[in-house]
Coordinates of C-alpha atoms in Angstrom, one line a residue:
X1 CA 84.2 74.2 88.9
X2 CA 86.7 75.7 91.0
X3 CA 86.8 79.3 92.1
X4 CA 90.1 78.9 94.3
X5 CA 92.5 76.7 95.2
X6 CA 95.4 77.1 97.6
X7 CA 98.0 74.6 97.4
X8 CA 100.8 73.3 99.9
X9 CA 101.0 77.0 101.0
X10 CA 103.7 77.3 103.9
X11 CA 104.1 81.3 105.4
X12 CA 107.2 81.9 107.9
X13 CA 107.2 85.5 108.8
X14 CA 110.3 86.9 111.5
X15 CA 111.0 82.7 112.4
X16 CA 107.6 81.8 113.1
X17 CA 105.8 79.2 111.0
X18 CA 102.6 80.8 110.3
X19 CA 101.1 78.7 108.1
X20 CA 102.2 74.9 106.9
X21 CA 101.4 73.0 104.0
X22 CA 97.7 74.7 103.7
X23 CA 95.0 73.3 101.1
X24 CA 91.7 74.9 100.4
X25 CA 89.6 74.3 97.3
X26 CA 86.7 76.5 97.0
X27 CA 84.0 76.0 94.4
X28 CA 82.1 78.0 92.4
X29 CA 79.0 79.4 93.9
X30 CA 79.3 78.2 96.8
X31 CA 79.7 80.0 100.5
X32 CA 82.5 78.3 102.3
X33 CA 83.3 78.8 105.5
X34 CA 86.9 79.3 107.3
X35 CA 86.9 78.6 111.2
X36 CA 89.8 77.6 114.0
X37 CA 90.6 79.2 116.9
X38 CA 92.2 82.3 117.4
X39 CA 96.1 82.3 115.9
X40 CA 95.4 78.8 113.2
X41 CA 96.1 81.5 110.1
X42 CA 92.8 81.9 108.9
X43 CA 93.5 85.7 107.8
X44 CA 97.3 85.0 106.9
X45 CA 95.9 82.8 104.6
X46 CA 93.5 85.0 102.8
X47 CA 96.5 87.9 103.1
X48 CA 98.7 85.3 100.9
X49 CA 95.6 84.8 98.3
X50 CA 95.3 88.5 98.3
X51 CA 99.0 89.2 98.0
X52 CA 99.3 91.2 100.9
X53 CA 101.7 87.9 102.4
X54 CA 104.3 86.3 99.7
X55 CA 104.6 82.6 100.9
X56 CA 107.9 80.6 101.1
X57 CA 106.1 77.8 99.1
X58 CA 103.2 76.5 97.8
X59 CA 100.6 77.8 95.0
X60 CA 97.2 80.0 94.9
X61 CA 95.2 79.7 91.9
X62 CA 91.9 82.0 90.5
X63 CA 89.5 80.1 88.2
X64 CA 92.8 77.7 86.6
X65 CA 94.8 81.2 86.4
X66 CA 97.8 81.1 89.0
X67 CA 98.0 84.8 90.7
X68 CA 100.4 83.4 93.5
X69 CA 102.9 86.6 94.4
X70 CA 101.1 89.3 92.5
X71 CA 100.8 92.8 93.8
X72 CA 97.4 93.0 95.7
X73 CA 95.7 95.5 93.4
X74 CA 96.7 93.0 90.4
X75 CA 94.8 90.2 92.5
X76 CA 91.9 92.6 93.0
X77 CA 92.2 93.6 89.4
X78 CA 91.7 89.8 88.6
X79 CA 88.8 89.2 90.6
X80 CA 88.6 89.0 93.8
X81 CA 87.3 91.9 96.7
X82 CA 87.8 91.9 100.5
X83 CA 85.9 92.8 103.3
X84 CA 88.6 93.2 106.6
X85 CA 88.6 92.1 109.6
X86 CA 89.1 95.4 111.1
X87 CA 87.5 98.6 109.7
X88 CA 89.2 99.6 106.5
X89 CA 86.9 102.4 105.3
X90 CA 87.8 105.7 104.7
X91 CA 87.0 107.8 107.4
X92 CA 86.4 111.2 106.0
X93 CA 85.0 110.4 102.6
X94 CA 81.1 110.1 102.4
X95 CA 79.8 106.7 102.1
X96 CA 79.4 106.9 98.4
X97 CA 83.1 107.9 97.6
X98 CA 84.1 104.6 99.7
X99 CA 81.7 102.8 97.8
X100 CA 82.7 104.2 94.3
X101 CA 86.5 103.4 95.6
X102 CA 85.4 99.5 95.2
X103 CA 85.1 100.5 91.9
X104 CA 89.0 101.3 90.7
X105 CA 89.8 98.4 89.5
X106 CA 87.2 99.0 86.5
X107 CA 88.4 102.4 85.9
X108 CA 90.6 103.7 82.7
X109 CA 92.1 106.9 82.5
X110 CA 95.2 108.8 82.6
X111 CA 96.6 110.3 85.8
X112 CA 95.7 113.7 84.6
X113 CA 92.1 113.4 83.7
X114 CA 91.7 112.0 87.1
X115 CA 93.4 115.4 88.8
X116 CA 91.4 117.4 86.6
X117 CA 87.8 115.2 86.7
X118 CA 87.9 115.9 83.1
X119 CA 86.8 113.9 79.5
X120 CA 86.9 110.8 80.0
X121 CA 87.6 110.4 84.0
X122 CA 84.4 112.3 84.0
X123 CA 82.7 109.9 82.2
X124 CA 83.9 106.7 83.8
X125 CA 83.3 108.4 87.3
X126 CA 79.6 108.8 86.1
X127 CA 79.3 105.5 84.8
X128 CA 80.4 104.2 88.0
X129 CA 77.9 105.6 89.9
X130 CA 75.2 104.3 88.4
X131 CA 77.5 100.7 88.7
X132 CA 76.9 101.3 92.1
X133 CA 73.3 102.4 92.9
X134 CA 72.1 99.0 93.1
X135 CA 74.8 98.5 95.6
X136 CA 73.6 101.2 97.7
X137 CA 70.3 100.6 97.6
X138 CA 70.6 96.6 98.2
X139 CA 72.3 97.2 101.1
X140 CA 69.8 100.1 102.2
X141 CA 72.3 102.7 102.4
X142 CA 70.3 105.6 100.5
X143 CA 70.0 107.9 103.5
X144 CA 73.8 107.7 104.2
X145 CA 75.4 107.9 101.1
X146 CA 76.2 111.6 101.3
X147 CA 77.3 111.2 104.8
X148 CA 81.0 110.9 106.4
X149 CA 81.9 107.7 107.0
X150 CA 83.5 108.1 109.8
X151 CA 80.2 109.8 111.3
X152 CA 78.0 106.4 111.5
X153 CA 76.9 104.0 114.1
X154 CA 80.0 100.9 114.2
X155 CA 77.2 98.4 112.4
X156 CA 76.5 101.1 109.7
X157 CA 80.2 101.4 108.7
X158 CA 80.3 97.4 108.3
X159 CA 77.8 97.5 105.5
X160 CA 79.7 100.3 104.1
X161 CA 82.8 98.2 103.9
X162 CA 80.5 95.7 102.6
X163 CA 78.9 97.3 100.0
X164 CA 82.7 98.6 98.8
X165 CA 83.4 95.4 98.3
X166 CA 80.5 94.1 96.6
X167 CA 81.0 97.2 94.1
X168 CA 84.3 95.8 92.5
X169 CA 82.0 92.5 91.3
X170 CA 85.0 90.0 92.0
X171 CA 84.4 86.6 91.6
X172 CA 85.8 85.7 94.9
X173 CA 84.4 87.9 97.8
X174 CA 86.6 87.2 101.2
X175 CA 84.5 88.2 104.2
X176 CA 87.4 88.3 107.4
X177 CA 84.7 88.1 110.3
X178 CA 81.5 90.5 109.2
X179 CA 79.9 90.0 112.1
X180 CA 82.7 90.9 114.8
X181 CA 82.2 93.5 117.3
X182 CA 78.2 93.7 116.4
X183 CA 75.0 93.2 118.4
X184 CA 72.8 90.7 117.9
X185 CA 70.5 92.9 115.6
X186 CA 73.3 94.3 113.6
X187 CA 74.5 90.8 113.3
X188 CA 71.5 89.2 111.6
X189 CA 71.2 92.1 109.4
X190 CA 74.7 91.4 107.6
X191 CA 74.2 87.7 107.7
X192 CA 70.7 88.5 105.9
X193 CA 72.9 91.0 103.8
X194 CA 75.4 88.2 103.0
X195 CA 72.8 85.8 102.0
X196 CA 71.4 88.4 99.5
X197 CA 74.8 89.2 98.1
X198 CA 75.5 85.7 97.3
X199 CA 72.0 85.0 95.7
X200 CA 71.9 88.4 93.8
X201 CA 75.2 89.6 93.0
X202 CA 78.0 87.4 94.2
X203 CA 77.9 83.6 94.3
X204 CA 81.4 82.8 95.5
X205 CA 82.3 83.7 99.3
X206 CA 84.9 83.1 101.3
X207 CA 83.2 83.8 105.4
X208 CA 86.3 83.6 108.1
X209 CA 83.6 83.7 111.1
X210 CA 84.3 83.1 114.8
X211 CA 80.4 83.0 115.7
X212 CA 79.9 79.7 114.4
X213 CA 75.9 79.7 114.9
X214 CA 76.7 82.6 111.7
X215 CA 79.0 79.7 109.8
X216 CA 76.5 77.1 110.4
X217 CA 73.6 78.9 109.2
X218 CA 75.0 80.1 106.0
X219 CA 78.1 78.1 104.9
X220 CA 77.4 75.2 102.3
X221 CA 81.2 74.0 103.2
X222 CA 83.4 74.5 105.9
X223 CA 87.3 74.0 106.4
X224 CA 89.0 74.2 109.8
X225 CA 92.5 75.4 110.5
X226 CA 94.6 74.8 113.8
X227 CA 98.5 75.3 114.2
X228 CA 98.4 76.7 110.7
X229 CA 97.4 73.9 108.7
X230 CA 93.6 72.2 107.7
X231 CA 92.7 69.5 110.1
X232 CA 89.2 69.3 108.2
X233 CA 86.7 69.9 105.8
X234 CA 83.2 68.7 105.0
X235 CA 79.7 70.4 105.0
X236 CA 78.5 71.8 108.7
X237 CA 76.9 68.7 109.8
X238 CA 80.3 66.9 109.1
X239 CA 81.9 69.9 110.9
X240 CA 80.2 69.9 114.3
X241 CA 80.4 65.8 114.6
X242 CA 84.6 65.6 113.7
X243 CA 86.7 64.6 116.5
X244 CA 89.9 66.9 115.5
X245 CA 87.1 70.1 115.2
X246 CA 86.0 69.5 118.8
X247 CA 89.6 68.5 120.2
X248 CA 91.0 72.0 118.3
X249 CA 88.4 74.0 119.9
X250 CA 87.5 72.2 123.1
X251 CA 90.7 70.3 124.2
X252 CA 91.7 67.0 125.0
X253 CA 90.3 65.3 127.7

């Protein structure tokens, strides 16, 4: 069964051909990776699946349903959750207000109950925290949870993001390099992380991953971009043998 599919997506943005003719099929349950050197469109690709990019042509579809073009919090409405490449956390809420944030898409009430925290936005906001102590404590983030964000060690703020995105349950979670800017320690924690999120809460990942001893280790399939386009796919053994992979990363001789 089919989680995603991106079809003959082609992206210009100010004259530059960004991405051209892009495929990806990604299957239920399964962690597929998403490598290429730097520049081959591996994150203006996920930004067109998560609407934050409107392509010139070509489809994206969720589970059969076509969301191509809709408004990112539609998409995220849908089912699917991103963790960025950068830091995207909010820096001066505590950890569990960024974590309960993951949860918006699951909330229902008026715009006044929500200024006034009263009836039922009281109610769903409780409700919600309880949706997300499992989160927290999976991702061993009890002792921080009343602390500013913005106030923790680089790796700790990672996990945060993490568990944000975990907390909206998509069925597509998009991981845009977890494991960049960590130390080796802090690395192998989010790749241990990722490995429980997939077996416990979400089955479906998307891992764009420049450390490919990360992508090897975890990914059941991999596709490989270069010049904006997919040059290959296949599972890693496939991967690490293909001709095009090597002469994409490595050069021609």
């Amino acid at each position: 069964m089919e989680a995603l599919r991106v079809s003959n997506l082609s992206l210009n943005l100010s004259g530059i051909q960004i991405l051209s003719q892009a495929r990806l099929v990604v299957e239920k349950g399964v962690i597929h990776g998403l490598i290429g050197p730097n520049g081959a469109g591996k994150t203006s690709l996920m930004n067109c699946v998560t609407g934050y990019y409107k392509p010139n042509a070509g489809s994206v579809t969720l589970a059969g349903a076509p969301i191509t073009n809709l408004k990112p919090h539609k998409i995220a409405k849908l089912g699917i959750s991103r963790m960025f490449q950068h830091i995207e956390i909010v820096q001066e809420l505590s950890v569990k207000d960024n974590i309960l944030l993951g949860r918006h898409t699951h909330m229902n009430y008026n715009p006044l109950h929500a200024v006034l925290l009263y009836g039922k936005a009281r109610a769903e906001e409780l409700r919600n925290e309880v949706e997300i102590e499992d989160v927290i404590s999976f991702l061993q983030l009890e002792e921080f949870q009343g602390r500013i964000a913005g106030s923790l060690p680089y790796g700790t703020q990672k996990r945060v993001e993490l568990a944000r995105a975990i907390a909206a349950m998509p069925q597509v979670l998009i991981l845009d390099e977890p494991t960049s800017g960590m130390n080796q320690r802090e690395k192998e924690e989010i790749v241990e992380a990722v490995l429980r999120v997939h077996k416990s809460f979400i089955p479906t990942i998307v891992l764009i991953e420049h450390d490919m001893r990360v992508v090897m280790q975890i990914s059941e399939r991999i596709s490989v971009m270069n010049y904006g386009t997919m040059i290959a796919e296949g599972d890693p053994q496939d991967i690490q043998r293909n001709e095009l992979v090597l002469e994409a990363y490595l050069g021609r001789d």
